[in-house]
Every structure is written in structure tokens, then in C-alpha cells.
GROMACS .gro file of C-alpha atoms in nm:
model
  291
    1MET     CA    1   2.259   1.142   0.511
    2LEU     CA    2   2.530   0.957   0.315
    3PRO     CA    3   2.599   0.691   0.584
    4LEU     CA    4   2.227   0.605   0.600
    5ARG     CA    5   2.211   0.540   0.229
    6ARG     CA    6   2.518   0.319   0.234
    7THR     CA    7   2.386   0.125   0.532
    8SER     CA    8   2.061   0.057   0.346
    9LEU     CA    9   2.251  -0.078   0.049
   10LEU     CA   10   2.471  -0.305   0.258
   11ILE     CA   11   2.187  -0.446   0.466
   12HIS     CA   12   2.013  -0.581   0.158
   13ARG     CA   13   2.300  -0.748  -0.023
   14LEU     CA   14   2.248  -1.084   0.153
   15PRO     CA   15   1.873  -1.113   0.077
   16LEU     CA   16   1.947  -1.028  -0.287
   17ALA     CA   17   2.128  -1.357  -0.339
   18ARG     CA   18   1.863  -1.557  -0.156
   19PHE     CA   19   1.571  -1.411  -0.350
   20SER     CA   20   1.760  -1.456  -0.677
   21SER     CA   21   1.785  -1.830  -0.615
   22ASN     CA   22   1.423  -1.859  -0.505
   23ALA     CA   23   1.299  -1.664  -0.806
   24ARG     CA   24   1.460  -1.907  -1.048
   25GLU     CA   25   1.348  -2.214  -0.849
   26ASN     CA   26   0.988  -2.087  -0.847
   27VAL     CA   27   0.991  -2.032  -1.223
   28ASN     CA   28   1.138  -2.376  -1.288
   29GLN     CA   29   0.886  -2.553  -1.061
   30SER     CA   30   0.589  -2.375  -1.218
   31ALA     CA   31   0.713  -2.436  -1.573
   32THR     CA   32   0.768  -2.806  -1.508
   33GLN     CA   33   0.409  -2.849  -1.390
   34HIS     CA   34   0.245  -2.668  -1.683
   35ASP     CA   35   0.481  -2.642  -1.980
   36SER     CA   36   0.250  -2.490  -2.242
   37ASP     CA   37   0.340  -2.295  -2.554
   38THR     CA   38   0.380  -1.919  -2.533
   39HIS     CA   39   0.544  -1.644  -2.737
   40PHE     CA   40   0.891  -1.497  -2.723
   41GLY     CA   41   0.853  -1.208  -2.960
   42PHE     CA   42   0.723  -1.371  -3.278
   43GLN     CA   43   0.868  -1.711  -3.187
   44THR     CA   44   0.659  -1.988  -3.028
   45VAL     CA   45   0.845  -2.138  -2.731
   46LYS     CA   46   0.771  -2.345  -2.422
   47GLU     CA   47   0.688  -2.152  -2.108
   48SER     CA   48   0.985  -2.315  -1.938
   49ASP     CA   49   1.211  -2.162  -2.204
   50LYS     CA   50   1.063  -1.812  -2.222
   51TRP     CA   51   1.184  -1.688  -1.885
   52LYS     CA   52   1.534  -1.815  -1.965
   53LYS     CA   53   1.533  -1.633  -2.298
   54VAL     CA   54   1.401  -1.311  -2.145
   55HIS     CA   55   1.653  -1.341  -1.861
   56LYS     CA   56   1.934  -1.377  -2.116
   57VAL     CA   57   1.811  -1.071  -2.308
   58PHE     CA   58   1.836  -0.848  -2.003
   59GLU     CA   59   2.166  -0.996  -1.891
   60GLU     CA   60   2.305  -0.897  -2.229
   61VAL     CA   61   2.163  -0.545  -2.242
   62ALA     CA   62   2.193  -0.443  -1.874
   63ALA     CA   63   2.512  -0.239  -1.918
   64SER     CA   64   2.378  -0.049  -2.221
   65TYR     CA   65   2.011  -0.041  -2.116
   66ASP     CA   66   1.991   0.330  -2.034
   67LEU     CA   67   2.196   0.435  -2.337
   68MET     CA   68   1.972   0.237  -2.569
   69ASN     CA   69   1.655   0.373  -2.408
   70ASP     CA   70   1.774   0.725  -2.483
   71ALA     CA   71   1.877   0.637  -2.838
   72MET     CA   72   1.568   0.435  -2.934
   73SER     CA   73   1.317   0.687  -2.798
   74MET     CA   74   1.529   0.996  -2.870
   75GLY     CA   75   1.501   1.072  -2.499
   76ILE     CA   76   1.121   1.065  -2.493
   77HIS     CA   77   1.118   0.773  -2.247
   78ARG     CA   78   1.228   1.024  -1.982
   79VAL     CA   79   0.919   1.236  -2.053
   80TRP     CA   80   0.695   0.927  -2.036
   81LYS     CA   81   0.840   0.835  -1.697
   82ASP     CA   82   0.803   1.190  -1.569
   83ILE     CA   83   0.436   1.191  -1.673
   84PHE     CA   84   0.396   0.849  -1.509
   85MET     CA   85   0.524   0.994  -1.181
   86GLU     CA   86   0.300   1.299  -1.215
   87ARG     CA   87  -0.004   1.075  -1.262
   88LEU     CA   88   0.099   0.875  -0.957
   89SER     CA   89   0.137   1.199  -0.754
   90PRO     CA   90   0.242   1.010  -0.440
   91VAL     CA   91   0.115   1.189  -0.133
   92GLY     CA   92   0.087   1.099   0.233
   93ASN     CA   93   0.326   0.970   0.494
   94GLY     CA   94   0.506   0.642   0.522
   95ILE     CA   95   0.429   0.521   0.170
   96ARG     CA   96   0.565   0.178   0.078
   97LEU     CA   97   0.629   0.157  -0.296
   98LEU     CA   98   0.706  -0.166  -0.480
   99ASP     CA   99   0.865  -0.093  -0.818
  100MET     CA  100   0.851  -0.424  -1.006
  101ALA     CA  101   1.086  -0.485  -1.300
  102GLY     CA  102   1.255  -0.170  -1.173
  103GLY     CA  103   1.612  -0.294  -1.220
  104THR     CA  104   1.806   0.015  -1.323
  105GLY     CA  105   1.604   0.240  -1.093
  106ASP     CA  106   1.448   0.498  -1.326
  107ILE     CA  107   1.108   0.497  -1.154
  108ALA     CA  108   1.244   0.450  -0.802
  109PHE     CA  109   1.487   0.740  -0.839
  110ARG     CA  110   1.214   0.969  -0.968
  111TYR     CA  111   1.003   0.874  -0.669
  112MET     CA  112   1.287   0.937  -0.424
  113LYS     CA  113   1.349   1.278  -0.582
  114TYR     CA  114   0.978   1.354  -0.559
  115LEU     CA  115   0.985   1.273  -0.187
  116GLN     CA  116   1.267   1.518  -0.122
  117LYS     CA  117   1.042   1.798  -0.249
  118GLN     CA  118   0.788   1.724   0.025
  119THR     CA  119   0.862   1.985   0.290
  120ALA     CA  120   0.612   1.894   0.566
  121PRO     CA  121   0.814   1.881   0.890
  122ASP     CA  122   0.613   1.590   1.028
  123ARG     CA  123   0.637   1.372   0.715
  124LYS     CA  124   0.700   1.008   0.793
  125PRO     CA  125   0.978   0.840   0.591
  126SER     CA  126   0.877   0.630   0.294
  127HIS     CA  127   1.028   0.307   0.171
  128VAL     CA  128   1.097   0.188  -0.185
  129THR     CA  129   1.152  -0.175  -0.283
  130VAL     CA  130   1.306  -0.211  -0.629
  131CYS     CA  131   1.232  -0.564  -0.748
  132ASP     CA  132   1.355  -0.741  -1.061
  133ILE     CA  133   1.407  -1.102  -1.166
  134ASN     CA  134   1.742  -1.012  -1.323
  135GLN     CA  135   2.032  -0.950  -1.088
  136ASN     CA  136   2.239  -0.780  -1.360
  137MET     CA  137   1.975  -0.508  -1.394
  138LEU     CA  138   1.964  -0.461  -1.016
  139ASP     CA  139   2.343  -0.434  -1.002
  140VAL     CA  140   2.330  -0.150  -1.255
  141GLY     CA  141   2.057   0.021  -1.052
  142GLN     CA  142   2.254  -0.004  -0.728
  143GLN     CA  143   2.561   0.144  -0.894
  144ARG     CA  144   2.354   0.430  -1.031
  145TRP     CA  145   2.203   0.490  -0.686
  146GLU     CA  146   2.546   0.515  -0.525
  147LYS     CA  147   2.658   0.766  -0.788
  148LEU     CA  148   2.346   0.980  -0.748
  149ASN     CA  149   2.442   1.075  -0.393
  150LEU     CA  150   2.082   1.182  -0.336
  151PRO     CA  151   1.989   1.303   0.015
  152THR     CA  152   1.714   1.078   0.151
  153ALA     CA  153   1.575   1.257   0.459
  154GLY     CA  154   1.516   0.919   0.622
  155ASP     CA  155   1.353   0.755   0.318
  156THR     CA  156   1.497   0.411   0.242
  157ILE     CA  157   1.546   0.193  -0.064
  158GLU     CA  158   1.617  -0.180  -0.101
  159TRP     CA  159   1.689  -0.410  -0.396
  160VAL     CA  160   1.525  -0.752  -0.420
  161CYS     CA  161   1.574  -1.013  -0.693
  162ALA     CA  162   1.243  -1.198  -0.730
  163ASP     CA  163   0.983  -1.326  -0.977
  164ALA     CA  164   0.683  -1.099  -1.040
  165GLU     CA  165   0.461  -1.410  -1.067
  166LYS     CA  166   0.552  -1.530  -0.717
  167LEU     CA  167   0.657  -1.242  -0.494
  168PRO     CA  168   0.831  -1.307  -0.158
  169PHE     CA  169   0.623  -1.045   0.025
  170GLU     CA  170   0.336  -1.071   0.273
  171ASP     CA  171  -0.021  -0.987   0.175
  172SER     CA  172  -0.115  -0.617   0.196
  173SER     CA  173   0.247  -0.501   0.227
  174PHE     CA  174   0.261  -0.201  -0.008
  175SER     CA  175   0.077   0.125  -0.069
  176VAL     CA  176   0.172   0.148  -0.437
  177TYR     CA  177   0.281  -0.104  -0.703
  178THR     CA  178   0.447   0.029  -1.017
  179ILE     CA  179   0.580  -0.158  -1.318
  180ALA     CA  180   0.731   0.025  -1.616
  181PHE     CA  181   0.822  -0.147  -1.942
  182GLY     CA  182   0.835  -0.484  -1.773
  183ILE     CA  183   0.504  -0.664  -1.768
  184ARG     CA  184   0.507  -0.758  -2.137
  185ASN     CA  185   0.820  -0.967  -2.070
  186CYS     CA  186   0.641  -1.185  -1.814
  187THR     CA  187   0.514  -1.527  -1.915
  188HIS     CA  188   0.182  -1.511  -1.725
  189ILE     CA  189   0.054  -1.153  -1.712
  190ASP     CA  190  -0.254  -1.265  -1.520
  191LYS     CA  191  -0.035  -1.407  -1.241
  192VAL     CA  192   0.167  -1.084  -1.224
  193LEU     CA  193  -0.154  -0.883  -1.185
  194SER     CA  194  -0.287  -1.124  -0.923
  195GLU     CA  195   0.034  -1.094  -0.721
  196ALA     CA  196   0.022  -0.713  -0.752
  197HIS     CA  197  -0.330  -0.719  -0.610
  198ARG     CA  198  -0.226  -0.954  -0.327
  199VAL     CA  199   0.068  -0.748  -0.200
  200LEU     CA  200  -0.114  -0.414  -0.215
  201LYS     CA  201  -0.290  -0.281   0.093
  202PRO     CA  202  -0.664  -0.203   0.067
  203GLY     CA  203  -0.680   0.134  -0.103
  204GLY     CA  204  -0.344   0.070  -0.269
  205ARG     CA  205  -0.279   0.171  -0.627
  206PHE     CA  206  -0.149  -0.028  -0.925
  207MET     CA  207   0.018   0.166  -1.205
  208CYS     CA  208   0.171   0.029  -1.523
  209LEU     CA  209   0.365   0.212  -1.795
  210GLU     CA  210   0.408  -0.006  -2.101
  211PHE     CA  211   0.453   0.005  -2.477
  212SER     CA  212   0.113  -0.027  -2.641
  213HIS     CA  213  -0.056   0.007  -2.980
  214VAL     CA  214  -0.087   0.298  -3.221
  215ASN     CA  215  -0.436   0.312  -3.373
  216ASN     CA  216  -0.380   0.564  -3.654
  217GLU     CA  217  -0.288   0.357  -3.962
  218TYR     CA  218  -0.044   0.608  -4.110
  219LEU     CA  219   0.136   0.663  -3.780
  220LYS     CA  220   0.135   0.289  -3.720
  221TRP     CA  221   0.314   0.232  -4.054
  222VAL     CA  222   0.577   0.493  -3.970
  223TYR     CA  223   0.620   0.347  -3.620
  224ASP     CA  224   0.655  -0.007  -3.757
  225GLN     CA  225   0.916   0.101  -4.010
  226TYR     CA  226   1.118   0.271  -3.740
  227SER     CA  227   1.079  -0.022  -3.499
  228PHE     CA  228   1.184  -0.300  -3.736
  229GLN     CA  229   1.423  -0.119  -3.969
  230VAL     CA  230   1.603   0.113  -3.727
  231ILE     CA  231   1.597  -0.021  -3.370
  232PRO     CA  232   1.770  -0.361  -3.420
  233PRO     CA  233   2.052  -0.210  -3.631
  234MET     CA  234   2.086   0.067  -3.371
  235GLY     CA  235   2.124  -0.201  -3.105
  236GLN     CA  236   2.399  -0.363  -3.309
  237ILE     CA  237   2.585  -0.035  -3.357
  238LEU     CA  238   2.555   0.108  -3.005
  239ALA     CA  239   2.542  -0.206  -2.791
  240ASN     CA  240   2.676  -0.477  -3.021
  241GLN     CA  241   2.341  -0.653  -2.973
  242TRP     CA  242   2.090  -0.712  -3.252
  243GLN     CA  243   1.874  -0.999  -3.125
  244PRO     CA  244   1.763  -0.844  -2.792
  245TYR     CA  245   1.628  -0.541  -2.973
  246GLN     CA  246   1.460  -0.753  -3.237
  247TYR     CA  247   1.285  -0.926  -2.946
  248LEU     CA  248   1.194  -0.587  -2.799
  249VAL     CA  249   1.000  -0.465  -3.102
  250GLU     CA  250   0.836  -0.805  -3.153
  251SER     CA  251   0.728  -0.832  -2.788
  252ILE     CA  252   0.552  -0.496  -2.812
  253ARG     CA  253   0.335  -0.627  -3.098
  254LYS     CA  254   0.239  -0.934  -2.895
  255PHE     CA  255   0.128  -0.731  -2.591
  256PRO     CA  256  -0.250  -0.691  -2.544
  257GLN     CA  257  -0.432  -0.389  -2.682
  258GLN     CA  258  -0.514  -0.111  -2.433
  259ASN     CA  259  -0.874  -0.219  -2.368
  260GLU     CA  260  -0.781  -0.586  -2.345
  261PHE     CA  261  -0.511  -0.511  -2.087
  262LYS     CA  262  -0.761  -0.294  -1.896
  263THR     CA  263  -0.996  -0.593  -1.876
  264MET     CA  264  -0.712  -0.814  -1.750
  265ILE     CA  265  -0.643  -0.566  -1.469
  266GLN     CA  266  -1.012  -0.562  -1.378
  267ASN     CA  267  -1.022  -0.943  -1.378
  268ALA     CA  268  -0.738  -0.942  -1.124
  269GLY     CA  269  -0.970  -0.760  -0.884
  270PHE     CA  270  -0.874  -0.396  -0.937
  271LYS     CA  271  -1.139  -0.125  -0.944
  272CYS     CA  272  -1.160   0.218  -1.110
  273VAL     CA  273  -0.932   0.093  -1.388
  274GLU     CA  274  -0.847   0.341  -1.660
  275TYR     CA  275  -0.574   0.410  -1.909
  276GLU     CA  276  -0.414   0.706  -2.085
  277ASN     CA  277  -0.233   0.691  -2.418
  278LEU     CA  278   0.093   0.882  -2.460
  279THR     CA  279   0.251   0.970  -2.796
  280PHE     CA  280  -0.050   0.843  -2.995
  281GLY     CA  281  -0.053   0.511  -2.811
  282VAL     CA  282   0.314   0.422  -2.845
  283VAL     CA  283   0.292   0.380  -2.468
  284ALA     CA  284   0.001   0.373  -2.227
  285ILE     CA  285  -0.043   0.426  -1.855
  286HIS     CA  286  -0.290   0.190  -1.687
  287SER     CA  287  -0.410   0.255  -1.333
  288GLY     CA  288  -0.630   0.070  -1.086
  289PHE     CA  289  -0.706   0.050  -0.715
  290LYS     CA  290  -0.743  -0.234  -0.467
  291LEU     CA  291  -1.069  -0.148  -0.291
   0.00000   0.00000   0.00000
């Protein structure tokens, strides 16, 4: 199965460059037309500047992204992602999964491993599209995929650099849309949700794993102390980067509360929307269906 995996990777190197250019052109055109104020962490910036700042953050942290995830969460992010995959419980044949903001591949790789456990002899191969606006993150993901040497049993994976607010995919293209720890970095969350709804097939499922809000006041105080007093210095020590991790903890506080985000998903047209808090609300899983 090794030649198949390598072929898949090579086939998609040319589109990567094309989509990368288009993603940035689309953001620039949209920002020029409506250049309103928005937030970048606790800073107020123009919309045309936010995507550049976010892009720079992830360019800077790409190489140390997985190390810092383990350090900041003490490894718990792996448990959150495992639970996320359990809640998704992908079943059926020929599933097409779009993993948005999936750069380094954590969700996609879990899905591919899940598929290999499906033993039905007549199972149709599935396809995963890992999509991210940052090419550096995708490069790290591709390198990780090559090192994994995971048998695929005919399942395929591709890597596409594109903007979540203006996806280069046809309507009703995917069975499942996942986005983990990415949507809070987008300038227009409503546009991201609208695009997710557009590219999903009828009956398709939207699932989001994102940092959220702790409601218990004592736990919230402890969490805030850890976030602001420990995480940025940890970023400086382990990754020689303070500012990106200062942005990280600030961006979490600016993200909508669980019920507010649920309403936004419903407003995008999704039905049966619900959410589940993990670790007292430090993160939440939101789910909805295109019916």
C-alpha cells in the first residue's frame, strides 16, 4: 500500500500551490470591499489585517505546534481529539471527509486509523481532504503523514491550501465537515459556517472541536491564571515564541459562549444542533446536520 500513499501525495502537490494563491487573493478582495474592525486577541484591528496576523502566527508556530499542544494541555488535547472522533463515529462506505484547519493532520490521521479498523470486506474506500489556509501547517502535516507509514486499504488523503470562508469545492461535495481548534481564528465565523453547510451533502454532518468557556468561577480563575501566566512563558521557553501564545489565550476569551455558537450554527442552516462540554468547558464539541 506504500506506493498508493506516495502517489496520492504527489498528485496533489500542484493544486496546493494554486489554492494557496487563490486563498490569499480571495481574502484580500473581500477585505478590500468591507474593511471593518474586528479583534485579534484583545487587539482591535482591521479585517484586512487580521488574516495576515493569524497567518503569521501559524507560520511561526508550525514547526513546534504539536510539541506546544502537548505541553500546554499536558497531553489532554489528545484525549479531546479521541473523544471528538468517538462522537463522530464515522460509519458507512465511501465517506468524503473535509477536515478544515486540519494542517498538521491530527484529526485526519485519527480518521484514517479508524477506517483501518473497519473490517467489512465490501467496504468502499473513503477520502479525506485536509484543508488549511496556511501552507506551513500543511507541509508539517504531509511530513507527518509520510512518517506514519499507515496502511490505507484504498482510502486516500489530499492536502489543499484554501480559505475556510471561500472554499474551492462544489456544492454538496462532502459527507462530513470537521474543524478542530481553528474556527476561532477565522475573521467571519458566519461565513465559515455557511461554507460548511454549502459543501456538505444533504444528511451530512458538521462537527467542531474548539476551546470554549468555563462556567465555574473558581475553576475559571485557576484556568485564567494558567492561561495568562504560564502558557506565553512556556511558548517562549519551548518554541522561542511568546506573542503567538499570548494571542492564543486571548483569542479563546473572544470566542462566543457555547450557546451563542450553537445559535450561529443553527443560523447557518444546520439542524439538530447540540454541544458537549469537555473538561468543565475548557473545550466543547458542537455538532449539527444538513437536512
